[in-house]
XYZ file of C-alpha atoms in Angstrom:
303
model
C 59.633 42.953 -201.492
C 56.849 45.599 -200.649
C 58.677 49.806 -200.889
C 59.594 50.597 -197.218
C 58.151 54.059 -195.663
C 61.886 55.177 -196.067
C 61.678 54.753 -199.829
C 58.669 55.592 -200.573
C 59.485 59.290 -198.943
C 63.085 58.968 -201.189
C 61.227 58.616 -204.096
C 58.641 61.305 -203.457
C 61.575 63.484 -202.764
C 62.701 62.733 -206.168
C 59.288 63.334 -207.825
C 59.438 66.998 -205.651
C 62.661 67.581 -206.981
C 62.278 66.991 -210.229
C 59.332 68.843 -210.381
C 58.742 70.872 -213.681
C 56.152 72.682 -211.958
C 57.465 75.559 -209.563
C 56.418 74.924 -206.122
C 53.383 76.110 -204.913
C 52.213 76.853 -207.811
C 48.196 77.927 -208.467
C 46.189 75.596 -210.283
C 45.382 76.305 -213.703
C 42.513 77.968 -214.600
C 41.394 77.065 -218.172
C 39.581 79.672 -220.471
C 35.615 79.874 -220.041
C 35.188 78.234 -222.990
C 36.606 75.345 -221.696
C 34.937 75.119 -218.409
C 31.457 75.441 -220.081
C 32.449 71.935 -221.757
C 30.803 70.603 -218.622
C 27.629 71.686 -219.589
C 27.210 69.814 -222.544
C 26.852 66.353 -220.484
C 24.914 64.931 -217.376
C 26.962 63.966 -215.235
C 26.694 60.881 -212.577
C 29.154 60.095 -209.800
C 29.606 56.634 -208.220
C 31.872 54.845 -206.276
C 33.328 51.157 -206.273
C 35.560 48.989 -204.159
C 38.177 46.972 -205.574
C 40.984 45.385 -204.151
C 40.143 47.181 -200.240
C 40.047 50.439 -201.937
C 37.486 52.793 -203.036
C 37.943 54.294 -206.854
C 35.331 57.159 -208.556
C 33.521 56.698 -211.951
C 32.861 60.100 -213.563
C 30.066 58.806 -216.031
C 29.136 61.735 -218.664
C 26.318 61.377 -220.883
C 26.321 63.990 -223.337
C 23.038 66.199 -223.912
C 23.074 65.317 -227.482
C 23.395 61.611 -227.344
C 22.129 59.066 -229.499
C 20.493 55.789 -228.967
C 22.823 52.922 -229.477
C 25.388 55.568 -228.719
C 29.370 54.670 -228.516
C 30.770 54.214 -224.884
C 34.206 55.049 -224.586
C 36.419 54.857 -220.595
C 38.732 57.924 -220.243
C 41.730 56.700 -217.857
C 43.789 59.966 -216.599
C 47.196 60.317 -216.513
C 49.692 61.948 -213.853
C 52.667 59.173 -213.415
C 50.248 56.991 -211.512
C 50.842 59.048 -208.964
C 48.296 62.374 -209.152
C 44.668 62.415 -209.231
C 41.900 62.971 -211.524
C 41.697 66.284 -211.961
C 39.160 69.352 -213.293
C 40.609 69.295 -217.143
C 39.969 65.325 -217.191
C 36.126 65.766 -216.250
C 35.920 68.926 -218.774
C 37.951 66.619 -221.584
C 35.872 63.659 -220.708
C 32.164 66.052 -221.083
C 33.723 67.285 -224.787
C 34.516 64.371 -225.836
C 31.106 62.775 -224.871
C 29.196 65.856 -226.432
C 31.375 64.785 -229.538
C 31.006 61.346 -230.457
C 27.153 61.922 -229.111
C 27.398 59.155 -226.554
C 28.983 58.625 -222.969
C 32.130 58.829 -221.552
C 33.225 56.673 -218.453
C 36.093 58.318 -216.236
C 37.828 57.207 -214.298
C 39.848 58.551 -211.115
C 41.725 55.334 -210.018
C 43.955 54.355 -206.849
C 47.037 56.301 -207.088
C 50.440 54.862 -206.235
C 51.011 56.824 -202.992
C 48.067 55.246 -201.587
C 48.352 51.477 -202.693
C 50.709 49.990 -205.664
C 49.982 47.471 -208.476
C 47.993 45.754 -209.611
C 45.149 48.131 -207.347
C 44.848 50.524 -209.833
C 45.422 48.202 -212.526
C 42.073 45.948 -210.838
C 40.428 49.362 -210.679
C 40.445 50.795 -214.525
C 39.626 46.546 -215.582
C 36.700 46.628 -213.351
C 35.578 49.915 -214.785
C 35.906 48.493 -217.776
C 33.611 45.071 -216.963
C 30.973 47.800 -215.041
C 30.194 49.724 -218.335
C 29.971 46.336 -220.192
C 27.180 45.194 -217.438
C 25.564 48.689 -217.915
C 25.736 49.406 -221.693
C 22.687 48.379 -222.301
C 20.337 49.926 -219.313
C 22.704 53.525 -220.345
C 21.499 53.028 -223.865
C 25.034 52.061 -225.401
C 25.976 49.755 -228.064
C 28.013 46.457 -226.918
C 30.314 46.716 -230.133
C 31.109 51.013 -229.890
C 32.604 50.588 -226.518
C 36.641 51.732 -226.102
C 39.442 52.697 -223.867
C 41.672 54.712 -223.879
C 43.866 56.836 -221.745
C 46.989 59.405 -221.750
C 50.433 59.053 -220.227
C 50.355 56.365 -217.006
C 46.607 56.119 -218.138
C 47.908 55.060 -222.015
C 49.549 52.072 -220.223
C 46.974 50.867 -218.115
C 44.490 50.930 -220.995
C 46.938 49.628 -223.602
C 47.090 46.373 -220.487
C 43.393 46.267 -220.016
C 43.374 46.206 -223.798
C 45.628 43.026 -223.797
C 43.520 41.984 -220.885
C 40.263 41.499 -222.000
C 41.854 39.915 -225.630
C 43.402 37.009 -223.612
C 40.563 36.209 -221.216
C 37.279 37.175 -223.261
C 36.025 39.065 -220.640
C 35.022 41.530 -223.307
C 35.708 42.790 -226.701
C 36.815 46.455 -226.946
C 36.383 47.693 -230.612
C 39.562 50.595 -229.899
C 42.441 51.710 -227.293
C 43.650 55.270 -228.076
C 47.147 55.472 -226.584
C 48.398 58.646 -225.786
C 52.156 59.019 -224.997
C 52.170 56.093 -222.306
C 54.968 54.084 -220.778
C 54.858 50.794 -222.350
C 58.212 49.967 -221.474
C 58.913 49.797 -217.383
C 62.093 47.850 -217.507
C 64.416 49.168 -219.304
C 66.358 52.307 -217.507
C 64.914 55.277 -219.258
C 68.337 56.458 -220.375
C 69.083 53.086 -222.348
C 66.255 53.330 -224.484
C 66.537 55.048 -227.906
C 66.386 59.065 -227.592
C 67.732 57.967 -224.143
C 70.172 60.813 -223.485
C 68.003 63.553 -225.176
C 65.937 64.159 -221.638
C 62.292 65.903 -222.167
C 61.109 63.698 -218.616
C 64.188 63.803 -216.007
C 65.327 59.869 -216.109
C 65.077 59.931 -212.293
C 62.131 61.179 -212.390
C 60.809 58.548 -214.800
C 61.936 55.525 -212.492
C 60.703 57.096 -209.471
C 57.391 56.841 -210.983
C 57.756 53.307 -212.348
C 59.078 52.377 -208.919
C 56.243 53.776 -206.987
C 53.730 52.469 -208.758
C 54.709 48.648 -209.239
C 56.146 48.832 -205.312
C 59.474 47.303 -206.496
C 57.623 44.436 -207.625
C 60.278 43.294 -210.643
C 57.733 40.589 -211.927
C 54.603 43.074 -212.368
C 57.321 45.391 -214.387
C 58.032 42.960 -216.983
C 54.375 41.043 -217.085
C 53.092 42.363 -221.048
C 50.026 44.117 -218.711
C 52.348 45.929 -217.078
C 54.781 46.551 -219.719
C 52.789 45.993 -222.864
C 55.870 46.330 -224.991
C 56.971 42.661 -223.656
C 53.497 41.157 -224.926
C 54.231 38.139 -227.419
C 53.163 38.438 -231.609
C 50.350 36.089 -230.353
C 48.913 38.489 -227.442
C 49.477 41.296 -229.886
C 47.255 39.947 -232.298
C 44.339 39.640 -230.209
C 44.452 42.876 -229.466
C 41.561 46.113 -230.404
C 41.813 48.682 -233.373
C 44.255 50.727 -231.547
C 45.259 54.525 -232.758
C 48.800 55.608 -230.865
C 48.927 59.094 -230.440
C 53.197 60.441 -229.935
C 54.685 63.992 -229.237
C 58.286 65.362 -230.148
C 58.266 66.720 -226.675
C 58.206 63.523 -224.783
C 60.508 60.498 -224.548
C 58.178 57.734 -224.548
C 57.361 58.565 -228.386
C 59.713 55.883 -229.579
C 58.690 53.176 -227.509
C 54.810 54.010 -228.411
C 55.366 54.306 -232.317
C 57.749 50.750 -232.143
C 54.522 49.335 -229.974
C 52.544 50.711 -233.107
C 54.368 49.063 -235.721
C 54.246 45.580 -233.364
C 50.507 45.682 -233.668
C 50.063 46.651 -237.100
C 53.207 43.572 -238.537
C 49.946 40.986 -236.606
C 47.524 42.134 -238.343
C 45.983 44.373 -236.081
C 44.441 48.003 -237.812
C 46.700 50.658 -236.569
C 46.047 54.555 -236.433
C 49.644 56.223 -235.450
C 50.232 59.861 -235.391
C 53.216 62.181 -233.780
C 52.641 65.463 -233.288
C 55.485 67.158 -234.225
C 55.352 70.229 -231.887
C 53.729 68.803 -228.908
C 54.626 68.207 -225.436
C 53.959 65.398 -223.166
C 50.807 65.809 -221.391
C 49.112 68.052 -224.052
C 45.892 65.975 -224.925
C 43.635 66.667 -221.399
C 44.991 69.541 -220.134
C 43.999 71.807 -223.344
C 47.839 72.029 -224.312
C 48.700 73.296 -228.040
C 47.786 70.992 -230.243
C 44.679 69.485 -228.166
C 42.025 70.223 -230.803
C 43.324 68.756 -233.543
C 45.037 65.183 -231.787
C 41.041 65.456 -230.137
C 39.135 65.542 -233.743
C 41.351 62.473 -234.606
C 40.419 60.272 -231.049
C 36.599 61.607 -231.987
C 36.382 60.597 -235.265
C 38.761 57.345 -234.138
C 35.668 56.399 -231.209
C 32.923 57.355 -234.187
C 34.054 54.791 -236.702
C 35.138 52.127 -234.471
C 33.085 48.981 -233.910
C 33.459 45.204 -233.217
């Protein structure tokens, strides 16, 4: 059954509550440096429909690109709930400039607006789009990945398992940062359960918002990718899985690691020891280095 008004405004509550921002807080303003990242790509904007509603590609095509370069779609983070934001378009631009090629991003349906599978529909079209394109942008079919950070690890972890099953097309890498994978299990059953980083409330009020209650699209391995079978698994990309100390999901991601490497599949898996949740796109410490690993991951990788 669809989330009434009523609890949709209960769980926003919650997400307001729990808030580890203080309230009305500025915006962050990142260093110069940072915002000059921007420069180092051309940058096209377009906009698709899918599903009734209308999603934004952020397409960066870095200054110093190569022909035949590597393609890789940045999904964005937030809980499913918040939207793309400045850092993702600055992260997106450096990592373009890096790997000399183009980076797809992505600012999807959030979960206030419309539930699953819309946003779900929107990051696998994105996904078939830059397959259709590759070619006319100069891209090479087998050097094109996904990947994605927090809510935006999971949906590219399911478009990963996707595209494996149906043979839409062949992804040669998912990078995984810190997602979700598990949206069935109540957050304080799960191992490191009772050692909060995320508020556990806070947690299902996201997981609730974004499926709409639906209990079925919760447990489906595209939702939860954690519930995929050995045999899904092991159709699955090159995938590096990317964990912090400072969030709870790092258990679930490095088990999900260890799944896909006992099929067969080549696994990259690294925690970061003293990082938070969240600290990939928005410049946090440790950014540079977990970046020069999901470069030289998107480099190397092809079919």
């Amino acid at each position: 059954m669809p989330l009434t008004e009523q609890r949709k405004k209960e769980l926003f509550d919650v997400l307001d509550r729990t808030s580890l921002r203080p309230k009305n807080a500025p915006d962050p303003v990142y260093p110069q440096e940072i915002q000059d990242f921007l420069l180092l790509c051309e940058e096209e904007v377009l906009t698709r429909t899918v599903d009734g509603y209308p999603y934004t590609l952020y397409i960066y095509r870095a200054k110093n690109r190569m022909e035949n370069c590597p393609i890789h779609i940045n999904i964005h983070g937030g809980g499913f709930v918040a939207p793309h934001a400045p850092c993702d378009s600055m992260f997106s631009s450096y990592v373009a400039d890096q790997i000399g090629g183009i980076v797809v991003d992505l600012d999807y349906t959030t979960s206030g607006v419309a539930p699953w599978p819309v946003a779900f529909d929107q990051c696998y079209d994105a996904a078939q789009f830059t397959f259709e394109h590759c070619k006319a942008w100069g891209g090479d079919l087998s050097r094109i990945s996904v990947g994605g950070y927090s809510a935006g690890g999971a949906l590219a972890a399911g478009i990963a398992l996707k595209s494996a099953e149906t043979g839409d097309f062949s992804l040669c890498l998912q990078v995984l940062g810190y997602p979700p994978l598990d949206n069935i299990i109540n957050p304080i059953y799960k191992k490191g359960g009772l050692d909060r980083i995320l508020p556990a409330e806070r947690e299902q009020a996201f997981t609730e918002l974004y499926f709409g209650g639906d209990q079925e699209a919760m447990a489906s391995h595209y939702g939860s990718p954690v519930y995929a079978t050995d045999d899904q698994l092991k159709k699955a990309p090159r995938a590096l899985v990317i964990s912090a100390n400072g969030c709870n999901f790092r258990y679930e991601d490095e088990e999900y690691a260890g799944r896909l490497a006992a099929v067969g599949v080549e696994v990259t898996v690294k925690r970061f020891v003293g990082a938070r949740h969240g600290f990939i796109p928005h410049f946090g410490e440790y950014w540079q280095e977990a970046t020069d690993l999901i470069v030289r991951s998107i480099r190397s990788a092809r079919l």
